Short mmCIF file of C-alpha atoms in Angstrom, two decimals:
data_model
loop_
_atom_site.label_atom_id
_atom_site.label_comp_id
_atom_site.label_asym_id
_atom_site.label_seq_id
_atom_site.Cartn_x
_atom_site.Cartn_y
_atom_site.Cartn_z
CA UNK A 5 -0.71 8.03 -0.30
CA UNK A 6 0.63 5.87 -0.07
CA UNK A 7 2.69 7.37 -1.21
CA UNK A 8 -0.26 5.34 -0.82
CA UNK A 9 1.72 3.76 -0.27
CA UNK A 10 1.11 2.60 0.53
CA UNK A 11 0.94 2.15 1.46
CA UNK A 12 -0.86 -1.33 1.96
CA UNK A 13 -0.79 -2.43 1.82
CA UNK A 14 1.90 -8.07 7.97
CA UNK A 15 1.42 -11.03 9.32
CA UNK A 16 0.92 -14.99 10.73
CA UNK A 17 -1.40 -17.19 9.93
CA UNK A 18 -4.26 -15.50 11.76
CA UNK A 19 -4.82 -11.77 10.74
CA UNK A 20 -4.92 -10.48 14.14
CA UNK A 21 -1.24 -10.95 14.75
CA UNK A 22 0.09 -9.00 12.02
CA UNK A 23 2.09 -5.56 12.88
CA UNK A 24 1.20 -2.47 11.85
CA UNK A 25 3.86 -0.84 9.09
CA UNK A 26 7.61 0.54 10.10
CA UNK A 27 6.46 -0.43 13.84
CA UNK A 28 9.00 -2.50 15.50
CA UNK A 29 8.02 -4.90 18.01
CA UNK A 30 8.10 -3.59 21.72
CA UNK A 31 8.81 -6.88 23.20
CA UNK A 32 12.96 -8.13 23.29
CA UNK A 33 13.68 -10.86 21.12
CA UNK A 34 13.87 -14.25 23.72
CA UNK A 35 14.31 -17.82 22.50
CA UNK A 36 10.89 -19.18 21.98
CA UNK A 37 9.83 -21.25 24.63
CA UNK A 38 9.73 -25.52 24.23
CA UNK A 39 6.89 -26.41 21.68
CA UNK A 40 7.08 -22.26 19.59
CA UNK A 41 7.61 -22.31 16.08
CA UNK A 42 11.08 -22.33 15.32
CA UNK A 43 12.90 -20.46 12.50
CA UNK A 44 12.41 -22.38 9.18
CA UNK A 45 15.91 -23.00 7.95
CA UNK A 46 19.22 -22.68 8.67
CA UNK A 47 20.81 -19.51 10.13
CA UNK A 48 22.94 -18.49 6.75
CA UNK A 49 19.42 -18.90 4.64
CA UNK A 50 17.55 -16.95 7.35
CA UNK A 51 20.00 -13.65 7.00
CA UNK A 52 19.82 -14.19 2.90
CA UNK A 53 15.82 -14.12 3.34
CA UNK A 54 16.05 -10.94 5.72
CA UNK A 55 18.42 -9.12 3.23
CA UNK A 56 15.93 -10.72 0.29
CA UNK A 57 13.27 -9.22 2.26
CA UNK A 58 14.66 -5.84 2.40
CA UNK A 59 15.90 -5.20 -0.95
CA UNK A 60 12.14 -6.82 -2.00
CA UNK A 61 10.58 -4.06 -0.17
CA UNK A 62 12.69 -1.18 -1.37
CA UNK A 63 11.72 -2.21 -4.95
CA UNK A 64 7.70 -2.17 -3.86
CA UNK A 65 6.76 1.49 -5.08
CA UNK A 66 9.89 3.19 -7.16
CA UNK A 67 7.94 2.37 -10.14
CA UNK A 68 4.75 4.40 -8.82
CA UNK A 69 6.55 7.07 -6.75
CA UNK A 70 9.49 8.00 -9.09
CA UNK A 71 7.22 8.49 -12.55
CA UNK A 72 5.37 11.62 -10.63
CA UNK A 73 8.52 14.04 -10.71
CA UNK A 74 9.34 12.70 -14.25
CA UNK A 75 5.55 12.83 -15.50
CA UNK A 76 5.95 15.69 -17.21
CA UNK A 77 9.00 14.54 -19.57
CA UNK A 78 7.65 11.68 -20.08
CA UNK A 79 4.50 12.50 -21.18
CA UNK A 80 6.37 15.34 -23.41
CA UNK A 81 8.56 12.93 -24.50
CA UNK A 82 5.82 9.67 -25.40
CA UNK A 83 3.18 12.59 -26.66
CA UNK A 84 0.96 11.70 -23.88
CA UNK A 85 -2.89 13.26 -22.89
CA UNK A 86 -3.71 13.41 -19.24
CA UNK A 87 -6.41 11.44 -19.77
CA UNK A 88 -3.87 8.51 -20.68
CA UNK A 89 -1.34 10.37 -18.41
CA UNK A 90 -4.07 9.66 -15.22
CA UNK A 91 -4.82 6.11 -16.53
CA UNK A 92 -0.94 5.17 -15.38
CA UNK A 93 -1.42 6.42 -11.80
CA UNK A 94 -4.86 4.44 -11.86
CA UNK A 95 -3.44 1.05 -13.07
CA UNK A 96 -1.64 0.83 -9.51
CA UNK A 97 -5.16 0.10 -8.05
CA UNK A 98 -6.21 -2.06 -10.95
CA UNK A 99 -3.05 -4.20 -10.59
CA UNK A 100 -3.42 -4.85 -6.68
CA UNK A 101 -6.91 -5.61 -7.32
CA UNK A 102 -6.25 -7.83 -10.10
CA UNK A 103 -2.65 -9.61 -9.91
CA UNK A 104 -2.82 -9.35 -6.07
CA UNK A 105 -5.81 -11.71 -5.74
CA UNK A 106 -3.83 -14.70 -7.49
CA UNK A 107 -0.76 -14.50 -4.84
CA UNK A 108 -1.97 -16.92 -2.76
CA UNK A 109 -3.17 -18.99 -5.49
CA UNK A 110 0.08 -18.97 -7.10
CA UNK A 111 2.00 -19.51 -3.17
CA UNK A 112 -0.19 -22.83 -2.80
CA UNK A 113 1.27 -24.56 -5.45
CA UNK A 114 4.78 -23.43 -6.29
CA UNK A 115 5.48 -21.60 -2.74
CA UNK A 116 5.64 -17.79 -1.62
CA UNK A 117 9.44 -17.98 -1.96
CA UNK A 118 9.37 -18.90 -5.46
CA UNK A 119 6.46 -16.62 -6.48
CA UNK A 120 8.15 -13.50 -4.93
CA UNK A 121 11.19 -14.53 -7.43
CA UNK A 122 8.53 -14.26 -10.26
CA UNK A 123 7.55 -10.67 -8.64
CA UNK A 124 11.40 -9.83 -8.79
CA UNK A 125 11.82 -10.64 -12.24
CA UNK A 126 8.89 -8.92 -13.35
CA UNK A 127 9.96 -5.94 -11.73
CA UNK A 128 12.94 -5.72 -13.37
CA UNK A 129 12.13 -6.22 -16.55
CA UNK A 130 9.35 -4.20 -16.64
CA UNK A 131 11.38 -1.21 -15.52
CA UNK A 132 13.96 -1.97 -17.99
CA UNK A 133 11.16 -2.02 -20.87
CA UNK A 134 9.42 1.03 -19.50
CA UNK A 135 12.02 3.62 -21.31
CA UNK A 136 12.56 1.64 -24.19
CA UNK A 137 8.99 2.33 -25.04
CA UNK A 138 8.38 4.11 -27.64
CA UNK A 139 4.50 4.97 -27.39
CA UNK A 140 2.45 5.33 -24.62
CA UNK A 141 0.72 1.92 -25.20
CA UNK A 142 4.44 -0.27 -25.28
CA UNK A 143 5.36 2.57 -21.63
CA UNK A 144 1.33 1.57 -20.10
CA UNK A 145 1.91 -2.45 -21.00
CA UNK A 146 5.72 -2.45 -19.51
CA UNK A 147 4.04 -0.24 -16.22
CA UNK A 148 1.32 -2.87 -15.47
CA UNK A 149 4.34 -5.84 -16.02
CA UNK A 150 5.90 -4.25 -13.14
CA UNK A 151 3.09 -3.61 -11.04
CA UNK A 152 2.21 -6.91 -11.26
CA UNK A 153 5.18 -7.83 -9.72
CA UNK A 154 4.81 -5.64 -7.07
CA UNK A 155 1.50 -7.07 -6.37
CA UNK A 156 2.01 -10.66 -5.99
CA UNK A 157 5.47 -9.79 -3.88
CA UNK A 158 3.68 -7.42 -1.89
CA UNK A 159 0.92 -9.60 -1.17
CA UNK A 160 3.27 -12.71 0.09
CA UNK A 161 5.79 -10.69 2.13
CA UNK A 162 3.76 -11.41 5.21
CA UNK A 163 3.76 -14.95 4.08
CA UNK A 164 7.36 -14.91 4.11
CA UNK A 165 7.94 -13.61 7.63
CA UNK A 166 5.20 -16.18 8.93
CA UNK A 167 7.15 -18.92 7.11
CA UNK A 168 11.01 -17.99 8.15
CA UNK A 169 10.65 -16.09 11.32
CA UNK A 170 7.11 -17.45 12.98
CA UNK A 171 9.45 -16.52 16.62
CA UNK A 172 10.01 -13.19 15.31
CA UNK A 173 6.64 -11.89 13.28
CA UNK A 174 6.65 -8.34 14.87
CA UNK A 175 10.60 -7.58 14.48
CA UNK A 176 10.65 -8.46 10.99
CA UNK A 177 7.40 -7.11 9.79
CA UNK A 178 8.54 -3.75 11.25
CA UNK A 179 11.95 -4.60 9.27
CA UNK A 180 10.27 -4.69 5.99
CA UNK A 181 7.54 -1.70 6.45
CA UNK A 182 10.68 0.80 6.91
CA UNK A 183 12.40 -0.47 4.10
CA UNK A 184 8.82 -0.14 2.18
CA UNK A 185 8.49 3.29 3.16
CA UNK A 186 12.36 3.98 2.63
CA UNK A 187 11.92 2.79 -0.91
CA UNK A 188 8.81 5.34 -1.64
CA UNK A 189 10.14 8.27 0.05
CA UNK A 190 13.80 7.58 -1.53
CA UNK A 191 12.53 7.32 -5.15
CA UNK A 192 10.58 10.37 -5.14
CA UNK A 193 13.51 12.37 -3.98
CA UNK A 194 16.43 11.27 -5.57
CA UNK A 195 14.92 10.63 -8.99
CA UNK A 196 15.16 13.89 -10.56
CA UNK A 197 18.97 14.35 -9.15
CA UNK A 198 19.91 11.47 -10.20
CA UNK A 199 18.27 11.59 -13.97
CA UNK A 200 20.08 15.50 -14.26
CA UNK A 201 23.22 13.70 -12.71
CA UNK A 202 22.88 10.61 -15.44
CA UNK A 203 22.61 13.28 -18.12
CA UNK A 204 18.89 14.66 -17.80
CA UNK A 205 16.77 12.03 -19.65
CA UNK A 206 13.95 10.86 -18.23
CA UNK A 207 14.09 7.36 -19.95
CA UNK A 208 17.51 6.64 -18.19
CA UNK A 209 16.50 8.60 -14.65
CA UNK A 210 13.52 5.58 -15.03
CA UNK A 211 15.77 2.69 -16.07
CA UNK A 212 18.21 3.26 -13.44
CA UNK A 213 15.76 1.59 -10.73
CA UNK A 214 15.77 -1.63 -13.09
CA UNK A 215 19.56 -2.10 -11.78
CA UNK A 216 17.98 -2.58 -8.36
CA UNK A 217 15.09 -4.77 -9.34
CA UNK A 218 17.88 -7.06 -10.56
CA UNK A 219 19.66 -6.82 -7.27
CA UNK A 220 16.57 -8.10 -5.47
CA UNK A 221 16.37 -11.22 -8.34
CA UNK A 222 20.08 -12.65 -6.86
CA UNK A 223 18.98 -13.42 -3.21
CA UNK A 224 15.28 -14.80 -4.08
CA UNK A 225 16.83 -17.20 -7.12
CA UNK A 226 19.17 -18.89 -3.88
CA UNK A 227 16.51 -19.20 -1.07
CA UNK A 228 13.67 -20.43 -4.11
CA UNK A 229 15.74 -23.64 -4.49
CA UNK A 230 16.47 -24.20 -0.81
CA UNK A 231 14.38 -27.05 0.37
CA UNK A 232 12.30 -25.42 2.70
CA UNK A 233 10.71 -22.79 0.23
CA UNK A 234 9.43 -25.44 -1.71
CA UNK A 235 7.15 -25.80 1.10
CA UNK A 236 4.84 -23.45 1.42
CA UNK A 237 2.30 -22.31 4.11
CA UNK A 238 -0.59 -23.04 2.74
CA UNK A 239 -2.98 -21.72 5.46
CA UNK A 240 -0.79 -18.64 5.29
CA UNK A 241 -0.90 -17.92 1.55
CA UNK A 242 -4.68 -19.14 1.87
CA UNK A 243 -5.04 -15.65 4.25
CA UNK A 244 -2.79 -13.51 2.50
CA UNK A 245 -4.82 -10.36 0.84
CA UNK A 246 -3.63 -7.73 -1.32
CA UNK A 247 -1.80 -4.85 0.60
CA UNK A 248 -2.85 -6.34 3.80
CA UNK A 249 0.87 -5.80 5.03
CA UNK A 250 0.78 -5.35 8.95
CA UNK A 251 -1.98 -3.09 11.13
CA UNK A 252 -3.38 -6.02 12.86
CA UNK A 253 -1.91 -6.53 15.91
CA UNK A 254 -3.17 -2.83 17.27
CA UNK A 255 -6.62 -4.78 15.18
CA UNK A 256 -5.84 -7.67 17.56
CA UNK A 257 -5.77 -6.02 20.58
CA UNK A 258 -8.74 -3.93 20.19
CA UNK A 259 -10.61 -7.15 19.66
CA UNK A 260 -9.52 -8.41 22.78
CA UNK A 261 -10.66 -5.50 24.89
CA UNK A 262 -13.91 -4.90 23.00
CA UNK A 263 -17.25 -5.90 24.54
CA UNK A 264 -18.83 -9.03 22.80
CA UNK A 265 -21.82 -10.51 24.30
CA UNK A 266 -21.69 -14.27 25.92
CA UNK A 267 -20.81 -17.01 24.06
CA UNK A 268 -19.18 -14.54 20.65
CA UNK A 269 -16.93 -16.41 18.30
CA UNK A 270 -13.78 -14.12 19.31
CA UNK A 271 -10.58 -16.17 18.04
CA UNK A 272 -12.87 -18.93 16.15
CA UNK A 273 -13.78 -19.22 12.75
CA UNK A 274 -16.61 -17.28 11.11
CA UNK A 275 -20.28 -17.39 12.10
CA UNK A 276 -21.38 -19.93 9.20
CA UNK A 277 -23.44 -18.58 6.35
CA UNK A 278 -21.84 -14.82 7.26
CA UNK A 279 -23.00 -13.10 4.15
CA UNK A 280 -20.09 -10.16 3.83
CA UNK A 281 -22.20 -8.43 1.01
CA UNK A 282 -25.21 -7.79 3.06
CA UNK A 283 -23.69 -5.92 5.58
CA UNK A 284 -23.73 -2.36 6.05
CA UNK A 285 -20.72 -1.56 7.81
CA UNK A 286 -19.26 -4.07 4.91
CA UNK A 287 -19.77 -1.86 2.58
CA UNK A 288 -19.04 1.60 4.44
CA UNK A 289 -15.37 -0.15 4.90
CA UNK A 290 -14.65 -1.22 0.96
CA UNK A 291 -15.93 2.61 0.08
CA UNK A 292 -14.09 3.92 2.75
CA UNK A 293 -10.85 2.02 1.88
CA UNK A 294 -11.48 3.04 -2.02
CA UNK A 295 -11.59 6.55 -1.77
CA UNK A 296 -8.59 6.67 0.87
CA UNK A 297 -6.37 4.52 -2.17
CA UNK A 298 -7.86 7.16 -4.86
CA UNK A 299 -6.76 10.08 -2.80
CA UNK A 300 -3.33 8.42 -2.14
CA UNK A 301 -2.47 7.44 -5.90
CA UNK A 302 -3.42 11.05 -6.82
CA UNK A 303 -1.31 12.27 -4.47
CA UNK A 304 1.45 10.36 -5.58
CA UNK A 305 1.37 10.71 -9.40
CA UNK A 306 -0.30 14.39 -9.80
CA UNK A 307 1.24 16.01 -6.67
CA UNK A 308 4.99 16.46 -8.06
CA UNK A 309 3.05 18.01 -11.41
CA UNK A 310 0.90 20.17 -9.41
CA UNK A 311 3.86 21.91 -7.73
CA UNK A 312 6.13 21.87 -10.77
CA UNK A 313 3.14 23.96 -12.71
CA UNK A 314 3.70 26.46 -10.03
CA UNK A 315 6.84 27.04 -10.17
CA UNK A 316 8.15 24.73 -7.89
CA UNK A 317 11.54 22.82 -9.22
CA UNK A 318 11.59 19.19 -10.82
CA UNK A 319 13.73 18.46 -7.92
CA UNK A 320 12.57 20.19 -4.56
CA UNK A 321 8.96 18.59 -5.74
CA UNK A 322 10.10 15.53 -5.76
CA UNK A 323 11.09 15.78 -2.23
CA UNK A 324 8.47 17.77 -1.24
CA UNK A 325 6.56 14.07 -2.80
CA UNK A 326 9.07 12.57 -0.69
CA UNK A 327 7.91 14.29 2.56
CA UNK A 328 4.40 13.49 2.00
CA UNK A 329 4.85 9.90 1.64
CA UNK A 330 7.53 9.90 4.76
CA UNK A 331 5.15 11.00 6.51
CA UNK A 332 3.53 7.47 6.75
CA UNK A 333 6.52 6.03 9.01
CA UNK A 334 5.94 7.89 12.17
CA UNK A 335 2.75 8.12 11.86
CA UNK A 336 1.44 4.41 10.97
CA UNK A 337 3.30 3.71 14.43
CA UNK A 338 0.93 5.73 16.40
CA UNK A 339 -2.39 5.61 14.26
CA UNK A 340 -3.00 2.17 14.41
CA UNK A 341 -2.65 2.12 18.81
CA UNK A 342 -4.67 5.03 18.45
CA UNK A 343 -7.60 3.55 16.68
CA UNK A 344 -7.85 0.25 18.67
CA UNK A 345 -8.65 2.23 21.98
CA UNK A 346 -11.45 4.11 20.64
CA UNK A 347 -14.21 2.50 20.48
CA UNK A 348 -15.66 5.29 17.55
CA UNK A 349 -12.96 5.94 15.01
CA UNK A 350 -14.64 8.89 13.79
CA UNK A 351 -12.31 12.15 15.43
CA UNK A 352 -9.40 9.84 13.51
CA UNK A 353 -11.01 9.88 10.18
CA UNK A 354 -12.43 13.53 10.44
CA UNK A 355 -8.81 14.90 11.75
CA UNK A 356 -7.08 13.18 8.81
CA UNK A 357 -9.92 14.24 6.13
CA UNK A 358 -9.23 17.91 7.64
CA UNK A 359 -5.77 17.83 7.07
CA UNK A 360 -6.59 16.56 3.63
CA UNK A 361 -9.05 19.43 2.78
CA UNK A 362 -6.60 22.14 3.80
CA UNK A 363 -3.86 20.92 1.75
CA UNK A 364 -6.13 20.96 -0.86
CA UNK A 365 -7.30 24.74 0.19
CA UNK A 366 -3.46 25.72 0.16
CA UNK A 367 -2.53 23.63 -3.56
CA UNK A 368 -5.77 26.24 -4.76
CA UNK A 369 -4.62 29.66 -3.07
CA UNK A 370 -0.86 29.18 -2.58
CA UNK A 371 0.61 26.05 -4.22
CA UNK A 372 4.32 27.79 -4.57
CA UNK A 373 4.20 29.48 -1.17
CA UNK A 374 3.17 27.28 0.98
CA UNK A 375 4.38 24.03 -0.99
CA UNK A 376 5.87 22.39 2.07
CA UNK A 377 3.00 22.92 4.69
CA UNK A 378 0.99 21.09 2.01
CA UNK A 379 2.93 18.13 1.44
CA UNK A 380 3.73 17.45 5.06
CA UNK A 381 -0.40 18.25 5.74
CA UNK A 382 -1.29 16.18 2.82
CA UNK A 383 1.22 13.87 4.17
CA UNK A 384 -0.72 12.89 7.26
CA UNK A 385 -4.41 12.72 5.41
CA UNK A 386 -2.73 9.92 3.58
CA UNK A 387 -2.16 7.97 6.47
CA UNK A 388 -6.25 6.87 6.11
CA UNK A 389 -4.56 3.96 5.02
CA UNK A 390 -3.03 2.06 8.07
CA UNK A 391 -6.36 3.55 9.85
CA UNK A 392 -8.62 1.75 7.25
CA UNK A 393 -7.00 -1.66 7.90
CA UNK A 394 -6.87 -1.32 11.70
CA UNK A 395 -10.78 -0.52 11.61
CA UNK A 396 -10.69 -3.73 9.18
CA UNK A 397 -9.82 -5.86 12.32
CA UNK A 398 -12.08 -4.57 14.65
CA UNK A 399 -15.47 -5.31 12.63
CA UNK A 400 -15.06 -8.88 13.53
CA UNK A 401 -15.05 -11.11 16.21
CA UNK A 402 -13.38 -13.55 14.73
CA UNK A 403 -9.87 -14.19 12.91
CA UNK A 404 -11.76 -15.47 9.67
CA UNK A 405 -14.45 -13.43 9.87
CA UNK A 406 -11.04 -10.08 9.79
CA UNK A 407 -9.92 -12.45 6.77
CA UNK A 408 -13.55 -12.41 4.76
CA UNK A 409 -13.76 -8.55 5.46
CA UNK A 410 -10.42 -7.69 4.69
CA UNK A 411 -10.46 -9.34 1.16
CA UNK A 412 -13.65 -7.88 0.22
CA UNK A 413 -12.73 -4.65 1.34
CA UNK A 414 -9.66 -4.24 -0.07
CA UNK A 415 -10.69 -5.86 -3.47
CA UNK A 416 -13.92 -3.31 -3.53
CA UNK A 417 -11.69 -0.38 -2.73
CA UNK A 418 -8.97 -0.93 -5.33
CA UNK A 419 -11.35 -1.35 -7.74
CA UNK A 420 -13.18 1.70 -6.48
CA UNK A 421 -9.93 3.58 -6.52
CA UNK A 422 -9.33 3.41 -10.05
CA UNK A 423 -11.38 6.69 -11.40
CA UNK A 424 -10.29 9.02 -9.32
CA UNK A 425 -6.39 9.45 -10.66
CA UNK A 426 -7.81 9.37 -14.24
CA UNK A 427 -10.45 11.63 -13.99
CA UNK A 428 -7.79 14.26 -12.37
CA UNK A 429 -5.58 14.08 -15.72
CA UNK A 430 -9.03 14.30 -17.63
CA UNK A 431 -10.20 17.39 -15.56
CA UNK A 432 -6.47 18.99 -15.97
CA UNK A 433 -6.79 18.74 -19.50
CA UNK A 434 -10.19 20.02 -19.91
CA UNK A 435 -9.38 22.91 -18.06
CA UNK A 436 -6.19 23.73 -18.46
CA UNK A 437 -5.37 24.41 -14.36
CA UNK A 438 -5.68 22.72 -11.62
CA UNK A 439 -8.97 24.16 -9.80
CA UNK A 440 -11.26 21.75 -11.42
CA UNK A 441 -8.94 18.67 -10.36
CA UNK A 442 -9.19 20.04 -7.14
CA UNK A 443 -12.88 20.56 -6.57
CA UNK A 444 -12.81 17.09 -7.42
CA UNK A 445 -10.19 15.86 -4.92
CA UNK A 446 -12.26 17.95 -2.22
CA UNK A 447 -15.44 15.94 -3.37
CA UNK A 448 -13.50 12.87 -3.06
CA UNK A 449 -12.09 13.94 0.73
CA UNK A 450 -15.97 14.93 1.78
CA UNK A 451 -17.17 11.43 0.55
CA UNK A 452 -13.99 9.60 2.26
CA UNK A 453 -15.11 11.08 5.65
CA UNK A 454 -18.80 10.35 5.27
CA UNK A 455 -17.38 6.86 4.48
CA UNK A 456 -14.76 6.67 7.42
CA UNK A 457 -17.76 8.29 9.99
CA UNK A 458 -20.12 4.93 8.71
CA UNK A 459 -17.15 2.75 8.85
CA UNK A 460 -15.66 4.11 12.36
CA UNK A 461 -18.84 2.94 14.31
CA UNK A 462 -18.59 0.71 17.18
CA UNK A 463 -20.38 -2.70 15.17
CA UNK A 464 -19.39 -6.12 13.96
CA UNK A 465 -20.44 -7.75 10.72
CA UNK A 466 -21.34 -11.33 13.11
CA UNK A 467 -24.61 -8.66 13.63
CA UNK A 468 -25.44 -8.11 10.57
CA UNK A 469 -24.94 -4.49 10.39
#
């Protein structure tokens, strides 16, 4: 999952530069050459946007990964169904779809700096509101106020690094994926601790990651008023899509090694009249995407309760939550290089859907037992998601035509995602266990690799397939 997150869901103004997640750049910082983009501002305002930056990114997913290990209290504590208890790990995907798609919008006219201060605010107070709620509706409303937040910033982080650090795209993308992941990981395992520590309720174990929400406000309210992030980038913000955070440039290279017949648009803009919905392979990659972000949110808010119902601690399942999304760090550094020399990225897709079905096998049979094989297994199915966004950049031969299929992809999938968490809590309550969430979650994984199989094939949507 993302720990889905993700775990989108960076970047310069063409798509086919960005860097895949927690991947550093291989090549040593040099001093651009005469005539390279230079750093946009002064060198005090460019440290205060790379600490902004950071402490941004560590607030991206506390809100999502620390409820799971807590879900339990708090749906004791608010009176909560799991039918209302899977509709908050499904409003993730509903707010990325939603909120995500008016970043740019929003960067165009009052700049990215200034809108990711909006993001920061939200954050923070809808993490303070969360545990002051006192029904599930007032805890659901102050959720999505966050997560909107989190969208928009998450959307215009690449925007940021192609604005302040165009010399520097790769070293600072990689900067802010670890802190990302960091922030996931962290939340899932210290949040329990650190509730029991804070005197065991779950409404201040919750609050607590308000405090750094507010942290993150401080450095984005200075570099918002400095001249030159009232400026934005408008062709930047224009190609900014929701959790489209860094795989391209193992996308890039793959479309600069891949056949394309004499006279292809590689590098230009898109064929005109490309009609996204009619193709095929279109299609294949917004299902594909979907089900990979359904798998990953379910992960992520019903994994923790899964192992907790088995006997497993409040605590060690929140680490074990932690493991599974860690698990993205290492392994979105090698997936993505992976993908772009194959020209099929079907054994990918089938090797992570494997891994997916036997942690589900193991949750079934042996959930106690063998709790941490599955979260580490479970860990690497998750990582569809920097796959799905390489495979994004190599159905096109052109940087706008990556742009057009990334944005309907990504929009289709989130909005495809959002059953599949809610129909879990649903299924849980109907039946009382977890085998019946699980045969669903195994339907889900078979459909994701008949998806990813379609999706993996060695086309373009220029051909119409």
């Amino acid at each position: 999952m993302a720990d889905d997150d993700s775990r989108n869901s960076a970047t310069t103004t063409e798509l086919g530069t960005r860097t895949a997640p927690g991947r550093p750049s291989a090549t040593p910082a040099v001093p651009p050459p005469p005539g390279a983009a230079a750093p946009a501002g002064p060198r005090w305002l460019l440290g205060l946007v790379a600490v902004g930056m950071v402490i941004a990114a560590l607030n991206l997913r506390p809100a999502i990964s620390g409820l799971g290990p807590l879900l339990e209290e708090v749906r004791r504590g608010l009176h909560m169904n799991g039918t209302v208890a899977g509709l908050l790990t499904s409003v993730p995907s509903l707010c990325f779809a939603v909120f995500g798609g008016l970043a740019p919008r929003l960067a165009r006219r009052r700049g990215a700096a200034f809108v990711v201060l909006g993001g920061m605010v939200a954050i923070a107070l809808g993490l303070a509101l969360r545990p002051l709620a006192g029904g599930t509706a007032t805890f659901l409303a102050a959720t999505m106020l966050a997560l909107a937040g989190i969208a928009v910033s998450n959307v215009l982080m690449p925007v940021v690094v192609k604005h302040w650090f165009p010399d520097r795209v790769g070293s600072m993308t990689g900067l802010y994926s670890m802190a990302l992941a960091l922030g996931t990981a962290g939340a899932a395992a210290v949040t329990v601790p650190m509730t029991d520590a804070l005197g065991g309720s779950w409404r201040v174990g919750l609050g607590v990651w308000a405090v750094l929400a507010a942290v993150a406000v401080v450095p984005w309210a200075v570099i918002s008023r400095n001249r030159s992030a009232r400026a934005p980038e408008p062709q930047a913000a224009q190609e900014a899509v929701p959790e489209q955070t860094a795989e391209g440039e193992a996308a890039t290279e793959a479309r600069a090694t891949r056949r394309t017949p004499a006279g292809s648009t590689a590098g230009t803009g898109a064929a005109p009249g490309l009609r996204i919905t009619k193709s095929p392979t279109a299609w294949a990659l917004g299902v594909f995407f979907g089900l990979q972000a359904s798998a990953a949110y379910i992960t992520m808010g019903w994994l923790p309760q899964i192992f907790r119902d088995a006997g497993v601690s409040a605590s060690a399942a929140g680490v074990m939550l932690a493991v599974t999304m860690g698990m993205g760090v290492p392994l979105s550094f090698v997936l993505p290089k992976l993908a772009a020399r194959m020209r099929h990225q079907g054994p990918l897709v089938l090797a992570l859907g494997v891994c997916g079905l036997a942690g589900y096998a193991g949750l079934w049979f042996a959930p106690a037992a063998g709790a941490w094989i599955w979260a580490l297994v479970l860990g690497v199915s998750n990582c569809a998601f920097p796959l799905a966004l390489t495979m994004i950049g190599m159905r096109s031969r052109s940087n706008a035509g990556v742009v057009k299929l990334s944005a309907f992809a990504q929009s289709t999938g989130y909005l495809i995602s959002i059953p599949g968490p809610l129909l879990v809590g649903s299924l849980h309550d109907l039946s009382g266990g977890w085998h019946l969430p699980l045969l669903l979650m195994t339907a889900l994984m078979l459909a994701q690799m008949a998806t990813g199989l379609l999706a993996g094939r060695d086309r373009v949507i220029e051909e119409g397939r």
